[in-house]
XYZ file of C-alpha atoms in Angstrom:
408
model
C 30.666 -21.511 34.427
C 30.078 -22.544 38.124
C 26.141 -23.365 38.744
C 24.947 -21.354 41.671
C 25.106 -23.426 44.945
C 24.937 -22.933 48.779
C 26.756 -26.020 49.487
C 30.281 -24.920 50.015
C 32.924 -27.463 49.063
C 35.427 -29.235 51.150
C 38.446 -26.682 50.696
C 36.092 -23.799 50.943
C 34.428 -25.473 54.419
C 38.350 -25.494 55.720
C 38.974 -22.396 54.987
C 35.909 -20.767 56.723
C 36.981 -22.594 59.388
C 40.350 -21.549 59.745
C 39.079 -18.077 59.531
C 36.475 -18.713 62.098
C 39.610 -20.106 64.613
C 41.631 -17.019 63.684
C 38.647 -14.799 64.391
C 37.491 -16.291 67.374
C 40.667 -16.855 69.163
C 43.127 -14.001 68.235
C 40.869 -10.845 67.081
C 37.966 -11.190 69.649
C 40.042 -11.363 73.008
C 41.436 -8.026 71.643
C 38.576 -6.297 69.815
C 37.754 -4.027 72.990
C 41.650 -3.299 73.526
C 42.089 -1.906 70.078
C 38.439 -0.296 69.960
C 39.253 1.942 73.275
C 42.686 2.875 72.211
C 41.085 3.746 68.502
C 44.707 2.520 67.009
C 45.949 0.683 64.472
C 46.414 -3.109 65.946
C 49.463 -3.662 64.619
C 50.279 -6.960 67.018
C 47.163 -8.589 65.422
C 47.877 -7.759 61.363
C 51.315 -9.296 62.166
C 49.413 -12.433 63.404
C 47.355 -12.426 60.648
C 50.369 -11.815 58.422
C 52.338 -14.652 59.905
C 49.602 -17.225 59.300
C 48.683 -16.281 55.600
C 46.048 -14.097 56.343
C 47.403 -10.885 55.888
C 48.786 -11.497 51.906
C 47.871 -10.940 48.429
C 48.228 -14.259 47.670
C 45.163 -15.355 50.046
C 43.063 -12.824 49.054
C 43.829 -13.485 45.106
C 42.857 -17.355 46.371
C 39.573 -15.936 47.350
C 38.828 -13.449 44.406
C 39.196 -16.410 42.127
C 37.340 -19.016 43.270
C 34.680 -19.969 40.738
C 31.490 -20.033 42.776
C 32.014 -16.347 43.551
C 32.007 -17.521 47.506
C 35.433 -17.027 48.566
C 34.948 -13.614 49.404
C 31.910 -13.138 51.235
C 32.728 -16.184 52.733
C 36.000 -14.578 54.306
C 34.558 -11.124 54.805
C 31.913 -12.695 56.753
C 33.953 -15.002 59.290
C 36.578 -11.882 59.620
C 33.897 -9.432 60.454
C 32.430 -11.805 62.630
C 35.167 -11.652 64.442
C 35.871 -7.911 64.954
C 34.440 -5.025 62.268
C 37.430 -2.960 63.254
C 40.135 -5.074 62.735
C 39.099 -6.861 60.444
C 38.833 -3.368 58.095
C 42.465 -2.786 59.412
C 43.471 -6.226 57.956
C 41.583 -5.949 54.752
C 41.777 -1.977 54.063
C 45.197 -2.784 52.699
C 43.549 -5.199 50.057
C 41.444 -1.886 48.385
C 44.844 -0.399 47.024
C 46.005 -3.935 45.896
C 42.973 -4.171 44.060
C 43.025 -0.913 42.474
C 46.617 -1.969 40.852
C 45.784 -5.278 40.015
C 42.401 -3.765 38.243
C 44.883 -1.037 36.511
C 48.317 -1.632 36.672
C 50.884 -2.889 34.256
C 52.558 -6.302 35.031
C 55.789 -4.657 36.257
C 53.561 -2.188 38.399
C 51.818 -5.017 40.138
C 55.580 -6.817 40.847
C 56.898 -3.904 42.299
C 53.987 -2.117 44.790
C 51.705 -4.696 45.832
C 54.785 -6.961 47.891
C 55.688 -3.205 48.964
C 51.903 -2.459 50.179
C 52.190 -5.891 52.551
C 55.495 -6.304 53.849
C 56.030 -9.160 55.643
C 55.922 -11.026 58.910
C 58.658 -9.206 60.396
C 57.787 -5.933 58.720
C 54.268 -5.413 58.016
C 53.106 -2.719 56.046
C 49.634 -0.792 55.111
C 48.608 0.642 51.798
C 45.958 2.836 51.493
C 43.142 3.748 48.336
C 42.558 7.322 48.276
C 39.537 8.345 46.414
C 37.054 9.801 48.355
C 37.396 14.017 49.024
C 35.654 16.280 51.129
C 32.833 17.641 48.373
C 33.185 14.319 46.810
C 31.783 11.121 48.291
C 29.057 9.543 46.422
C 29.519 11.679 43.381
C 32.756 10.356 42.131
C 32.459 12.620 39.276
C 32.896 15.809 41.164
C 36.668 14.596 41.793
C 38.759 17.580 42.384
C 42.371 16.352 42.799
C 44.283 17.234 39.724
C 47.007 15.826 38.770
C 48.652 16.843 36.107
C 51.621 16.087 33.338
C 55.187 17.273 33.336
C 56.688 15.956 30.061
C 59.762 17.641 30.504
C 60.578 15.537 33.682
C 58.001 12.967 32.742
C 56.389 13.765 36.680
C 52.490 13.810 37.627
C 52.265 16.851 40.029
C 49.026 16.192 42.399
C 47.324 18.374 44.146
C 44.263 18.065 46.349
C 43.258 16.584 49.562
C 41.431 13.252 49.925
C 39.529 11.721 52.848
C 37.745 8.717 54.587
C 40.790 6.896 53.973
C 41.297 4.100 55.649
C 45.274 3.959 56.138
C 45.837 7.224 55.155
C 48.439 8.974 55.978
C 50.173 5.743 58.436
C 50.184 3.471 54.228
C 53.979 2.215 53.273
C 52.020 3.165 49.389
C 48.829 5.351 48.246
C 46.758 4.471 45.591
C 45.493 7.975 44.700
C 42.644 8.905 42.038
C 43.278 12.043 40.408
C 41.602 13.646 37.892
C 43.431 14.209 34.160
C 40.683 15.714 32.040
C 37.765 17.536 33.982
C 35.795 17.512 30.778
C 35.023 13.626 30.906
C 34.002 13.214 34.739
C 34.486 9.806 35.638
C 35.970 8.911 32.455
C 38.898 11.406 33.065
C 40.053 9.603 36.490
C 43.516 7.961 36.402
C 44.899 6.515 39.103
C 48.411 6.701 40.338
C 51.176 5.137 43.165
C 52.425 7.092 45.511
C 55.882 5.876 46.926
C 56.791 6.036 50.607
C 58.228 9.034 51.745
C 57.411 11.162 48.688
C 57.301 15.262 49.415
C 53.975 16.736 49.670
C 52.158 13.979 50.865
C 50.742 14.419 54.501
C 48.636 13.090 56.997
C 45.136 15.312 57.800
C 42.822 15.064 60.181
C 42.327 11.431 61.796
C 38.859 10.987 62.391
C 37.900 9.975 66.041
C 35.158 7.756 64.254
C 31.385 6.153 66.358
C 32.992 2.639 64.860
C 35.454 0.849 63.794
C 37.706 2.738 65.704
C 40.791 -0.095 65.227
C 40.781 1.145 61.703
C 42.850 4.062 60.906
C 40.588 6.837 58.881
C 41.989 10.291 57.981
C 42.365 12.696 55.550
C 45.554 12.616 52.682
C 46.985 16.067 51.507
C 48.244 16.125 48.167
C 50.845 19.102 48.005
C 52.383 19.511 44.702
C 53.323 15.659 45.090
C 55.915 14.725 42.059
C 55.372 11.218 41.478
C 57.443 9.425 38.151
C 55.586 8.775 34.944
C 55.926 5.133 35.561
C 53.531 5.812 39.133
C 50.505 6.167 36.522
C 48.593 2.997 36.738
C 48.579 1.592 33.268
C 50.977 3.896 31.459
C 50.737 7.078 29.768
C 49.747 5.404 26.124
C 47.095 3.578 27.610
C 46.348 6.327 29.452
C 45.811 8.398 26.502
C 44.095 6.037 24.269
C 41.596 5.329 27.151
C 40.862 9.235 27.324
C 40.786 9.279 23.351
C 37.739 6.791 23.024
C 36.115 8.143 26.138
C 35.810 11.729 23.976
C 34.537 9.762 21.248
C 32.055 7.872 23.500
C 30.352 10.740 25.403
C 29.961 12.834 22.009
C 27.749 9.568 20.630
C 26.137 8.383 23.920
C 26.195 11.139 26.506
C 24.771 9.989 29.920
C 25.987 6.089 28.912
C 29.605 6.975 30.178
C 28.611 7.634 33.369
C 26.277 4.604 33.949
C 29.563 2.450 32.869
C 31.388 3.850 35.819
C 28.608 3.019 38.054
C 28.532 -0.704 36.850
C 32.192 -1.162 38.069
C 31.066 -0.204 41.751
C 28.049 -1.980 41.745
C 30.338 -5.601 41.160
C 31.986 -4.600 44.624
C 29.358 -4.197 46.520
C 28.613 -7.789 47.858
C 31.875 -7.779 49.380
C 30.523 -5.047 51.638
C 27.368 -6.809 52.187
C 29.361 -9.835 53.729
C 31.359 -7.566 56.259
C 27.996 -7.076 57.342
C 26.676 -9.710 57.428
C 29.578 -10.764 59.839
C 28.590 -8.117 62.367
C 25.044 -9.231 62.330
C 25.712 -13.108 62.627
C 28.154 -12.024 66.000
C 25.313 -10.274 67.667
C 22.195 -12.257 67.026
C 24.676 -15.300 68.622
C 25.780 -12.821 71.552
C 21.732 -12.408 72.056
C 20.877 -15.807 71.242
C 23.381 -17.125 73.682
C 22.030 -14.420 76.669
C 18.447 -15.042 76.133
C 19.153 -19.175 76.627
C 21.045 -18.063 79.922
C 19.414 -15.161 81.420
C 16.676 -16.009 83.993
C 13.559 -13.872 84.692
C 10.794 -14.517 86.737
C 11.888 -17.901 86.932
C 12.676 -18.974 83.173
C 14.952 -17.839 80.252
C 14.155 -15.262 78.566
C 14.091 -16.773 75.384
C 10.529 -18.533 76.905
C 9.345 -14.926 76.047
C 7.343 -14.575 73.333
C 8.698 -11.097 72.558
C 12.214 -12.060 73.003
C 11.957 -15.263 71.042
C 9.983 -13.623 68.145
C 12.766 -10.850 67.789
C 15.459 -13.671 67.458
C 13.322 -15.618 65.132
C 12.889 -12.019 63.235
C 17.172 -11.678 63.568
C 17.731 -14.797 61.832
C 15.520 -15.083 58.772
C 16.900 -11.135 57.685
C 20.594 -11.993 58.279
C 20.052 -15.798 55.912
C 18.386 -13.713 53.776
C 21.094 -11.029 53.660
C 23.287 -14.220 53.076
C 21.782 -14.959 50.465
C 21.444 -11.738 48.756
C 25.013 -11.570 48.911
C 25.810 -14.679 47.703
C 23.423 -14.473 44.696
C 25.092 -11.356 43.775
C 28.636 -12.573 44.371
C 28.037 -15.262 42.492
C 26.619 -12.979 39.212
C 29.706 -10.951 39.549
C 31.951 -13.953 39.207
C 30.085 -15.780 36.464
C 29.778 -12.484 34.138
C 26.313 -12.465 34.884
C 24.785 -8.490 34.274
C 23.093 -6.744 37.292
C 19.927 -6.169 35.614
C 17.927 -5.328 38.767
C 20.988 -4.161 40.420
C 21.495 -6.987 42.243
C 25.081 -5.690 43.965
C 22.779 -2.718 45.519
C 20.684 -4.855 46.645
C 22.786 -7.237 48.599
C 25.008 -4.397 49.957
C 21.667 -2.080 50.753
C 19.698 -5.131 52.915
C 22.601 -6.242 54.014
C 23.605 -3.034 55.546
C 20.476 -2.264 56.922
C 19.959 -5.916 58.381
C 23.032 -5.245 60.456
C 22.114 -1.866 61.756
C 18.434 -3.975 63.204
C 19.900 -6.824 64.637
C 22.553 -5.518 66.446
C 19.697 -2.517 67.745
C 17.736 -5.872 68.956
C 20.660 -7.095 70.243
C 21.033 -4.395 72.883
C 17.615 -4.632 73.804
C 17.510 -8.158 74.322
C 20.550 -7.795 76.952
C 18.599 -5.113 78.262
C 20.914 -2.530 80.407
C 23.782 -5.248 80.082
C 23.460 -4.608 76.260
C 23.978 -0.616 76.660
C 27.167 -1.169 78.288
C 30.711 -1.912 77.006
C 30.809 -4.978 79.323
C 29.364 -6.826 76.134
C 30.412 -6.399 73.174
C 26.756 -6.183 71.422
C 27.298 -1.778 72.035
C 30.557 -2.229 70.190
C 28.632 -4.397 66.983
C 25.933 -1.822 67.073
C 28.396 1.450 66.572
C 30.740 -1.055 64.240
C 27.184 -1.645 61.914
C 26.410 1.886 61.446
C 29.210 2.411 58.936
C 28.032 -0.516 56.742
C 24.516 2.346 55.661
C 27.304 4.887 54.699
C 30.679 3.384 53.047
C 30.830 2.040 49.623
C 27.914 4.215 48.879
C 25.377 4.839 51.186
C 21.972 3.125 51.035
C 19.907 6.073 49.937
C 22.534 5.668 46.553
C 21.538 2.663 46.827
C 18.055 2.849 46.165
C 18.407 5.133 43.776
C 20.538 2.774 41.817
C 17.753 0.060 41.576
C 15.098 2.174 41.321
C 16.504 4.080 38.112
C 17.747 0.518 37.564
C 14.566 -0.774 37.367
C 12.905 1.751 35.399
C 15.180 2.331 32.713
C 16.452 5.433 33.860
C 20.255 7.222 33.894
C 22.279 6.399 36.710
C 24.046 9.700 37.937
């Protein structure tokens, strides 16, 4: 088991830095572009793609490295970069996890190296979970999908939303549910092939940030999908639902609280991203204050402006940390006991969201227009309070956490 450390090591040093070059000279000369025209940057996911960004195999590098840092550490220097295409880069990585977490061998050979393309042809996938009456409470899922054993089909039905390549993925990861009776338990999760009838594009949302990410809604239209599309097989399938019957007679609440436990590990990943946006605008302020003169001196010879900076860079180390703590647990099979993954993703979040608000008013009018790119961080940070549960679930995950409490 790797002993928690905030030294990173040589390989992990060159990799941040490689990141940091990538982010720094390719995403942020277009971040503005691809934020006004609120598209998909396809030109800059091909970069990425064509220097080993943009695979499985990188981010599978990162998931496994022992000391749980890979992943924050990447998130961090990506989001530093640009929060919107950064998503657009990694979005594809949610549906690759979702099969790797569920799928069969053969499932992972076959739709993951479809989800990416490659350099010449690059290609989206897209998670679809969320739905309209259905964000936070997972276990209100209304998307059925159900069995055809005569053609040995899942027919799908429902509409799903917030996701990010929806509609414009080469694959969709969808979660359906197959027995309303179990909530979360009675979730499967299933591939949707390109160019299979019934599945359409909704509403694209014109979003406040991270417009360079594709969001929109996915209708599900009587969508016939081939037995071998269900994520871990039909016997697994069925043995899963078995025990989960058995489970909620004997322990009732305790199947939901497992459910929550698997989100809380992804959390810190979350926390990073923000982190990222934080780090790029305390060093857009920091930078200004050194450089802008008033009544003679720099700014920064302000009291109140240096005090805010000095405020901007304890909480985002301290985010760091939080996030790295909690990575680290994930990794090593330590449990949340205190909810630690809330707690990095919720003070994370929220540190973003402050600094890049100081930010602005640091740069003073300068900071309120789209000039600098501090009014772009501050709209990018506001998502980081809502997505991946929002930070009043968050709270209420460590407080009932904490005190012993069910976690619905």
């Amino acid at each position: 088991m790797a002993e928690f450390t905030l030294d990173l090591n040589d390989d992990q040093k060159q990799i941040r830095d490689w990141l940091h070059g990538f982010a720094k000279d390719v995403m942020r000369p277009a971040a503005a572009e691809w934020d006004e025209r609120e598209e998909t940057p396809w030109p800059i996911i091909q970069e990425a793609a064509k220097v080993g960004i943009y695979s499985l195999d990188f981010y599978a590098q990162q998931f496994f490295d022992p000391t749980g840092l890979g992943i924050p550490m990447a998130m961090e220097e990506l989001f530093w970069g640009d929060a919107g295409i950064a998503l657009s880069i990694v979005g594809t990585g949610l549906a690759a996890v979702g099969v790797l977490a569920n799928g069969t061998e053969e499932q992972i050979g076959t739709w993951i190296p479809q989800m990416y393309g490659d350099a010449d042809d690059v290609k989206v996938a897209a998670f679809c979970s969320s739905e309209p009456d259905a964000g936070s409470d997972v276990a209100s899922l209304r998307t059925r999908a159900v069995y055809d054993e005569a053609k040995d089909e899942w027919v799908l039905n429902g509409t799903k939303t917030w996701a990010t390549n929806g509609g414009i993925a080469n694959v969709h990861v969808v979660v359906a549910v197959v027995d309303p009776e179990l909530g979360s338990k009675g979730h499967a999760s299933f591939i949707v092939p390109p160019n299979t009838p019934g599945l359409s594009q909704g509403q694209k949302f014109k979003k406040h940030g991270i417009r360079a990410s594709h969001t929109a809604e996915v209708v599900l239209e009587d969508v016939r999908v081939p037995g071998s599309c269900l994520l871990g097989g039909k016997e697994k399938l069925d043995e899963r639902l078995a025990r989960a019957r058995e489970k909620a007679r004997k322990d009732g609440e305790r199947v939901k609280n497992a459910a929550m436990a698997t989100f809380e590990a992804s959390r810190p990943a979350v926390g990073a991203m923000a982190v990222g946006t934080a780090r790029a605008a305390y060093e857009v302020a920091l930078d200004y204050a050194r450089t802008r003169v008033q009544f003679g001196r720099p700014i920064i010879d302000n009291q109140g402006v240096a005090f805010q900076l000095a405020d901007m860079r304890t909480r985002i180390d301290a985010a760091r940390l939080l996030v790295w703590r909690a990575s680290w647990m994930a990794t090593t099979g330590k449990p949340f006991t205190s909810a630690e993954g809330s707690m990095s993703k919720l003070y994370a979040s929220e540190v973003a969201k402050q600094v890049t608000a100081q930010a602005i008013q640091i740069l003073g009018g300068n900071g309120f227009t789209r000039e600098y790119p501090v009014e772009r961080m501050h709209r990018d940070a506001a998502i980081y309070t809502i997505f991946e549960g929002t930070s009043e679930i968050q709270r209420l995950v460590i407080a009932r956490t904490l005190s012993g409490m069910p976690i619905r």
